[in-house]
Amino acid sequence: MRPARPLTAAVALAAVAALGGCGGVRGGPGGPGLGDPYFPRAGNGGYDVRHYGLDLAYDPSAARLKGTAVITARATRDLSAFNLDLKGLRVEEVTVQDRPARWNRAGQELTVRPADDLDRDTVFRVTVRYSGRPETVTDPDGSEEGWLPTADGAVGLGEPTGSMAWYPGNHHPSDKAAYDIAVTVPEGLGVVSNGEPAGTSTRDGRTTSRWRVTEPMASHVATVAIGRWRVLRSTTADGLPVHTAVDPEQEAASRAVLARLPEIVEWGREVFGPYPFASTGVIVDRPGDSGYALETQNRPYFPGAPDLSTLVHELAHQWYGNSVTPRSWRDMWLNEGFATYAEWLWAEDHGGATAEETFRARYDGARSDGDAEAARAVWAFPPAEPGSAAHISDSPVYQRGAMVLHRVRRTVGDDGAFRALLRGWAAAHRHGNADTAAFTAYVERTVPGKDFTEVWDDWLYGEGRPPAP
């Protein structure tokens, strides 16, 4: 599915208004999944989302969410019906083009039958009103995502499929869209989300915060974080807005590392190319509110004060993972291998171990925590073939993925050319999607005359520990 173009709410609604009615064709149903190799039911066929308008209200004391999702999409075939992903929650009403639509539920599938068939290339609007207690979803690897209640609110985390626990949509990384998000909570709480703040208002003891995302965003990096925040707004040296929200209990512990955020973004610009979004920042919640950091778009989420290397890792994802997004979940190493290698490059550029030294340590099994079993686990499977959904976040995807990039660097043989390759990859697929085959073809096309066969055969796709380079 092609990347969606950025589309503001006003443009989206104007496009729909211009259409009038549609009908008179004999369409077929859209697919209930996109056939992802590891999450085959994720996403849906037959349409391409352009814009999500989410209007949410959350009551932390009852852990209840009430939402209206207005989804603007383009039909990619003649449609008599189409599916949305929505896990749990009670659907109250569905309309298509402002007309009541029939619908039914089966697991995570919400099947919608509009009053009239939708012609191919029609831009249409579906509105879903829903409510209930959103679920915390357990991944195949045992981690939790979806909607996570926290000590003073809640946070929505979506990788890989948890966003369907708090809003309906086409929940697969291959379908990216613009967003407008409004969240209403009891007065005294704040809401942080993706993109840029678009206003806050308080009435009758309830505060509504609005956020706007104009660049395409995959649903798994969308977030809503509700709580009590110390909100800091600043700019980098060249004027990029920085919006940072920190739980007051984490403010002191976070201060020193967050002060380096502008420096990391500037370094990333030099190494990876232009920063891909209109703002940056972070969200720092309390330890234990979730079990992991996540590269949520514009402002990564951290459970507790991050260390420097983790901050570098999650900010590098803004280029590799959020702007250049994997076409399927099998291509996860294109996220995590790149972000891990960014940690190696940062250390090399700031007086730490060289990337070659880090590579050798990983290859030899030396780890700073002395965990021999974890060191051996790096060779459990090739990074481009995790094998199942349970393994897309395992160490071969991260560490061996980074080793692939280091072997590419050594084969290129010139640091300037290698860093140009990193910048070129980010530019070639900016705000789009790519897979492993596209990356290997890009490398071979960008550096002609070099033989990457060993890198691909032994390091990217090979089983076990390759021979020592």
XYZ file of C-alpha atoms in Angstrom:
469
model
C 0.000 0.000 0.000
C 1.513 3.352 -0.937
C 2.412 5.826 1.812
C -0.388 8.255 2.594
C 0.160 11.901 1.825
C -0.064 14.326 4.764
C -3.632 15.644 4.984
C -4.986 18.111 7.492
C -8.454 17.705 8.933
C -9.771 20.666 6.947
C -8.484 19.265 3.657
C -9.806 15.808 4.501
C -13.304 17.080 5.244
C -13.315 19.264 2.151
C -12.418 16.261 0.011
C -15.275 14.274 1.472
C -17.766 17.112 1.110
C -16.938 17.449 -2.564
C -17.851 13.852 -3.287
C -21.559 13.829 -2.624
C -23.145 10.386 -2.733
C -21.526 7.374 -4.238
C -23.046 4.140 -5.393
C -24.207 2.183 -8.356
C -21.281 -0.239 -8.484
C -21.037 -3.885 -7.564
C -18.093 -3.809 -5.213
C -16.647 -6.591 -3.108
C -15.551 -6.679 0.531
C -12.139 -5.408 1.559
C -9.754 -7.895 3.134
C -9.803 -8.523 6.919
C -6.000 -8.491 6.977
C -3.013 -7.480 4.870
C -1.262 -10.828 5.057
C 1.643 -9.669 7.176
C 3.943 -12.697 7.623
C 3.801 -12.426 11.422
C 0.487 -10.612 12.027
C -1.675 -11.722 9.078
C -4.873 -10.199 10.513
C -3.306 -6.799 11.159
C -4.481 -4.038 8.854
C -7.190 -4.369 6.249
C -7.393 -4.460 2.469
C -9.364 -2.262 0.093
C -8.558 1.226 1.307
C -5.767 3.620 2.259
C -6.274 5.869 5.287
C -5.425 9.534 4.747
C -6.411 11.025 8.110
C -7.588 10.059 11.603
C -9.633 12.477 13.669
C -9.797 11.085 17.222
C -11.947 12.700 19.912
C -11.417 10.797 23.169
C -12.574 11.231 26.758
C -11.020 9.216 29.579
C -12.098 8.801 33.192
C -9.127 7.357 35.140
C -11.183 6.575 38.237
C -13.445 4.233 36.257
C -10.811 3.347 33.633
C -13.395 4.104 30.941
C -12.781 5.550 27.502
C -15.341 7.165 25.217
C -14.306 7.917 21.663
C -15.341 9.147 18.261
C -13.015 8.251 15.382
C -13.479 9.997 12.048
C -11.399 8.164 9.459
C -10.849 9.620 6.000
C -9.654 7.069 3.451
C -9.385 6.347 -0.270
C -10.902 3.156 -1.650
C -8.280 1.159 -3.550
C -10.957 -1.070 -5.144
C -14.733 -1.059 -5.512
C -16.021 -1.792 -2.008
C -19.300 -3.174 -0.751
C -17.801 -3.562 2.737
C -14.520 -2.955 4.538
C -12.932 -3.820 7.869
C -11.419 -1.804 10.688
C -9.231 -3.214 13.479
C -10.712 -2.625 16.940
C -9.998 -4.844 19.949
C -12.533 -4.785 22.770
C -14.642 -1.674 23.416
C -18.321 -1.387 22.550
C -19.299 0.064 19.188
C -22.320 2.356 19.456
C -22.724 3.794 15.967
C -21.059 3.673 12.558
C -21.706 6.009 9.639
C -20.158 6.228 6.190
C -20.454 9.524 4.340
C -22.702 10.665 7.236
C -25.214 7.889 6.502
C -25.886 5.018 8.934
C -23.950 1.871 8.049
C -24.472 -1.744 9.048
C -21.650 -3.354 10.983
C -20.690 -6.485 12.884
C -17.860 -7.648 15.155
C -15.686 -10.780 15.016
C -12.601 -10.662 17.232
C -10.531 -7.625 16.318
C -12.455 -7.156 13.044
C -15.131 -4.479 12.772
C -16.797 -5.068 9.396
C -18.620 -2.040 7.979
C -21.218 -2.177 5.192
C -21.982 1.305 3.846
C -25.427 2.174 2.552
C -23.955 2.520 -0.959
C -20.981 0.782 -2.488
C -17.786 2.838 -2.700
C -16.189 3.267 -6.110
C -12.469 2.724 -6.450
C -10.521 5.962 -5.767
C -13.431 7.449 -3.836
C -12.284 9.398 -0.801
C -14.759 8.531 1.947
C -15.328 9.222 5.623
C -16.307 6.633 8.219
C -17.257 7.689 11.750
C -17.210 5.216 14.640
C -18.560 6.030 18.100
C -17.432 3.628 20.809
C -16.832 3.286 24.554
C -15.740 0.922 27.298
C -12.689 -0.177 29.239
C -9.763 -0.362 26.822
C -7.645 -3.473 27.048
C -4.030 -4.059 27.884
C -2.799 -6.421 25.174
C -0.149 -9.090 25.743
C 2.197 -9.505 22.769
C 3.399 -12.874 21.481
C 6.728 -12.064 23.200
C 4.990 -11.514 26.551
C 5.252 -7.722 26.726
C 2.232 -5.507 27.301
C 0.870 -2.791 25.039
C -2.448 -1.249 24.098
C -3.953 0.841 26.911
C -1.918 0.751 30.129
C -3.337 2.345 33.285
C -0.617 4.262 35.150
C -0.214 5.639 38.662
C -1.894 8.920 37.694
C -3.605 8.243 34.369
C -2.915 5.976 31.409
C -0.728 5.598 28.341
C -1.516 4.179 24.921
C 1.388 2.246 23.386
C 0.938 0.449 20.108
C 3.879 -1.616 18.911
C 3.119 -3.847 17.152
C -0.707 -3.939 17.194
C -1.850 -2.394 20.484
C -3.292 0.835 19.083
C -6.424 -1.091 18.075
C -7.200 -1.264 21.811
C -8.032 2.462 21.897
C -9.144 3.464 18.412
C -10.401 1.742 15.263
C -8.284 1.887 12.129
C -6.040 0.190 9.628
C -3.461 -0.978 12.130
C -0.496 -2.024 10.029
C 2.745 -0.065 9.473
C 2.225 -0.023 5.705
C -0.722 2.396 6.020
C 0.430 5.743 7.442
C -1.771 8.803 7.896
C -2.042 12.282 9.379
C -3.827 12.711 12.734
C -5.801 15.184 14.802
C -6.133 13.964 18.392
C -8.272 15.563 21.114
C -8.393 14.029 24.602
C -10.614 15.195 27.478
C -9.644 14.301 31.056
C -10.482 15.548 34.559
C -9.091 19.002 35.297
C -5.632 18.749 36.858
C -4.428 16.056 34.493
C -2.577 16.702 31.269
C -2.368 14.906 27.932
C 0.703 14.510 25.739
C 0.520 13.037 22.273
C 2.286 13.075 18.920
C 2.869 16.022 16.641
C 2.369 19.601 17.743
C 0.042 21.022 20.415
C -3.090 22.578 18.905
C -4.705 24.126 21.971
C -6.021 23.333 25.440
C -9.330 24.343 27.019
C -11.039 23.686 30.359
C -14.782 23.661 31.031
C -16.931 22.223 33.807
C -13.994 20.507 35.463
C -12.737 18.803 32.296
C -9.673 19.729 30.256
C -9.347 19.004 26.541
C -5.909 18.872 24.918
C -5.495 18.842 21.143
C -2.549 17.595 19.104
C -1.969 17.611 15.347
C 0.271 15.302 13.311
C 0.742 16.548 9.750
C 3.430 14.084 8.668
C 2.387 10.475 7.932
C 2.397 8.303 11.049
C 2.013 4.549 11.462
C -0.517 3.601 14.115
C 1.970 1.620 16.217
C 3.912 4.802 17.062
C 0.824 6.824 17.982
C 0.495 7.584 21.681
C -1.685 9.310 24.246
C -0.098 9.812 27.679
C -2.398 11.013 30.472
C -1.043 12.140 33.826
C 0.488 14.983 35.766
C 3.359 16.432 33.800
C 6.067 19.032 34.014
C 5.855 20.361 30.472
C 8.936 22.082 29.072
C 8.893 23.870 25.730
C 12.007 25.138 24.011
C 13.711 25.067 20.629
C 16.930 23.656 19.274
C 19.623 26.041 18.052
C 18.061 26.135 14.583
C 14.495 26.600 15.823
C 13.043 23.074 15.932
C 10.352 23.039 18.663
C 11.049 20.723 21.620
C 8.032 19.582 23.678
C 9.039 17.522 26.703
C 6.693 16.101 29.341
C 8.144 14.590 32.512
C 6.391 13.073 35.505
C 7.302 15.346 38.465
C 8.806 12.393 40.325
C 11.264 11.885 37.439
C 12.164 15.509 36.817
C 15.384 15.626 38.830
C 16.651 12.272 37.575
C 15.919 13.223 33.942
C 17.298 16.749 33.881
C 20.900 16.046 32.879
C 20.210 13.532 30.124
C 17.309 15.499 28.633
C 19.514 18.571 28.462
C 21.465 16.699 25.776
C 18.423 16.096 23.562
C 19.113 19.078 21.249
C 22.714 17.917 20.885
C 21.563 14.416 19.904
C 19.100 15.768 17.338
C 21.792 17.982 15.813
C 24.214 15.041 15.673
C 21.462 12.951 14.056
C 21.002 15.603 11.385
C 24.686 15.399 10.521
C 24.755 11.603 10.406
C 21.256 10.684 9.155
C 20.152 13.797 7.288
C 17.380 16.355 7.897
C 15.198 15.701 10.921
C 11.961 14.278 9.475
C 9.331 15.903 11.716
C 8.107 19.357 12.741
C 8.994 18.935 16.427
C 10.858 16.697 18.831
C 10.835 15.892 22.544
C 10.195 13.026 24.958
C 7.657 11.684 27.445
C 9.109 10.441 30.754
C 6.621 8.517 32.908
C 7.230 6.689 36.180
C 9.192 3.429 36.343
C 6.804 0.519 36.223
C 4.122 2.323 34.213
C 5.296 0.233 31.268
C 8.062 -2.299 30.804
C 9.952 -0.606 27.975
C 10.813 2.566 26.101
C 9.122 3.108 22.739
C 9.906 5.317 19.741
C 6.509 7.029 19.648
C 6.587 9.600 16.826
C 7.982 13.062 17.632
C 8.499 12.245 21.306
C 9.641 8.803 22.479
C 8.133 7.358 25.636
C 10.279 6.255 28.614
C 9.245 4.527 31.864
C 11.573 6.491 34.113
C 14.579 8.663 33.334
C 16.388 7.280 30.268
C 20.108 6.724 30.072
C 22.009 8.482 27.299
C 22.356 5.516 24.945
C 18.630 4.703 25.168
C 17.777 8.323 24.405
C 20.070 8.181 21.358
C 18.430 4.905 20.288
C 14.846 6.160 20.478
C 15.637 9.479 18.798
C 17.414 7.642 15.958
C 14.123 5.822 15.391
C 12.590 9.104 14.271
C 14.594 8.626 11.064
C 14.672 4.811 10.990
C 11.328 3.324 11.987
C 9.059 6.361 12.140
C 9.946 8.176 8.903
C 11.319 5.125 7.074
C 8.825 2.540 8.318
C 9.052 -1.215 7.691
C 6.680 -2.593 5.091
C 5.988 -5.634 7.280
C 6.871 -6.791 10.779
C 9.427 -9.227 9.356
C 11.518 -6.154 8.472
C 11.848 -5.053 12.114
C 15.658 -5.086 11.925
C 15.431 -2.023 9.667
C 14.138 -0.242 12.791
C 16.149 -1.807 15.561
C 19.406 -2.598 13.784
C 19.679 1.011 12.631
C 18.806 2.477 16.042
C 21.282 0.138 17.770
C 24.002 1.060 15.309
C 23.208 4.716 16.045
C 24.226 3.983 19.658
C 27.548 2.585 18.382
C 28.133 5.614 16.156
C 27.277 8.048 18.961
C 29.807 6.374 21.266
C 32.428 6.431 18.509
C 31.836 10.130 17.817
C 31.869 11.100 21.511
C 35.019 9.514 22.885
C 33.702 6.025 23.617
C 34.381 2.682 21.992
C 34.647 2.679 18.228
C 31.952 0.853 16.293
C 34.618 -1.689 15.319
C 35.428 -2.317 18.981
C 31.734 -2.724 19.823
C 31.270 -5.060 16.866
C 34.237 -7.204 17.988
C 32.943 -7.332 21.540
C 29.519 -8.507 20.349
C 31.072 -11.047 17.994
C 33.375 -12.422 20.682
C 30.521 -12.616 23.186
C 31.825 -9.930 25.540
C 29.001 -7.951 27.146
C 29.173 -5.218 29.746
C 26.641 -7.079 31.916
C 28.565 -10.356 31.677
C 25.492 -12.306 30.550
C 26.913 -15.216 28.539
C 23.501 -16.634 27.655
C 22.388 -13.280 26.235
C 25.632 -13.066 24.263
C 24.938 -16.453 22.677
C 21.344 -15.460 21.913
C 22.600 -12.946 19.348
C 23.126 -15.883 16.972
C 19.717 -17.527 17.528
C 18.405 -16.533 14.092
C 19.258 -14.175 11.219
C 17.993 -10.607 11.687
C 16.036 -10.613 8.418
C 14.187 -13.823 9.367
C 13.004 -13.673 13.005
C 10.732 -16.635 12.333
C 7.631 -15.519 14.228
C 5.934 -12.613 15.964
C 7.373 -13.784 19.285
C 10.925 -12.946 18.169
C 10.739 -9.565 16.396
C 12.114 -7.822 19.493
C 14.833 -10.374 20.312
C 18.527 -9.512 20.391
C 19.421 -10.741 16.860
C 17.098 -8.078 15.441
C 18.915 -5.395 17.455
C 22.520 -6.475 17.905
C 23.045 -8.640 14.854
C 21.056 -6.098 12.841
C 23.621 -3.491 13.886
C 26.416 -5.930 12.974
C 24.968 -6.171 9.455
C 25.290 -2.407 9.105
C 28.846 -2.519 10.385
C 29.708 -5.177 7.812
C 28.148 -2.952 5.141
C 30.346 -0.122 6.403
C 33.493 -2.261 6.246
C 32.609 -3.444 2.743
C 31.996 0.109 1.543
C 35.434 0.906 2.932
C 35.027 4.677 3.108
C 33.370 6.307 6.115
C 32.189 9.310 4.144
C 30.541 7.072 1.565
C 28.952 4.932 4.285
C 27.471 7.901 6.095
C 26.218 9.251 2.788
C 24.538 5.862 2.325
C 22.786 6.229 5.707
C 21.547 9.702 4.795
C 20.505 8.582 1.329
C 18.452 5.660 2.675
C 16.596 7.984 5.052
C 15.965 10.435 2.199
C 14.907 7.835 -0.376
C 12.080 6.519 1.819
C 11.279 9.621 3.892
C 7.734 9.308 5.302
C 7.303 6.019 3.430
C 7.760 2.285 3.812
C 10.548 -0.081 2.823
C 11.541 -3.707 3.204
C 14.792 -5.627 3.413
C 14.937 -6.308 -0.333
C 14.681 -2.567 -0.984
C 17.577 -1.942 1.407
C 19.928 -4.507 -0.100
C 19.104 -3.236 -3.607
C 19.695 0.340 -2.454
C 23.112 -0.515 -1.018
C 24.231 -2.351 -4.154
C 22.969 0.462 -6.377
C 24.574 3.179 -4.243
C 27.974 1.486 -3.978
C 28.549 -0.232 -7.333
C 31.662 -2.331 -7.722
C 31.565 -3.707 -4.165
C 30.558 -7.274 -3.428
C 28.020 -7.521 -0.586
C 27.259 -11.215 -1.085
C 28.954 -12.277 2.143
C 27.163 -9.554 4.129
C 23.735 -10.665 2.933
C 24.348 -14.421 2.913
C 26.236 -14.746 6.200
C 25.191 -11.776 8.338
C 21.706 -10.781 7.200
C 20.195 -14.151 6.250
C 22.692 -16.746 7.457
C 22.007 -19.148 10.293
C 24.330 -19.197 13.308
C 27.519 -17.296 13.971
C 29.292 -16.317 10.729
C 33.025 -16.951 10.322
C 35.196 -14.268 11.870
C 35.577 -11.349 9.442
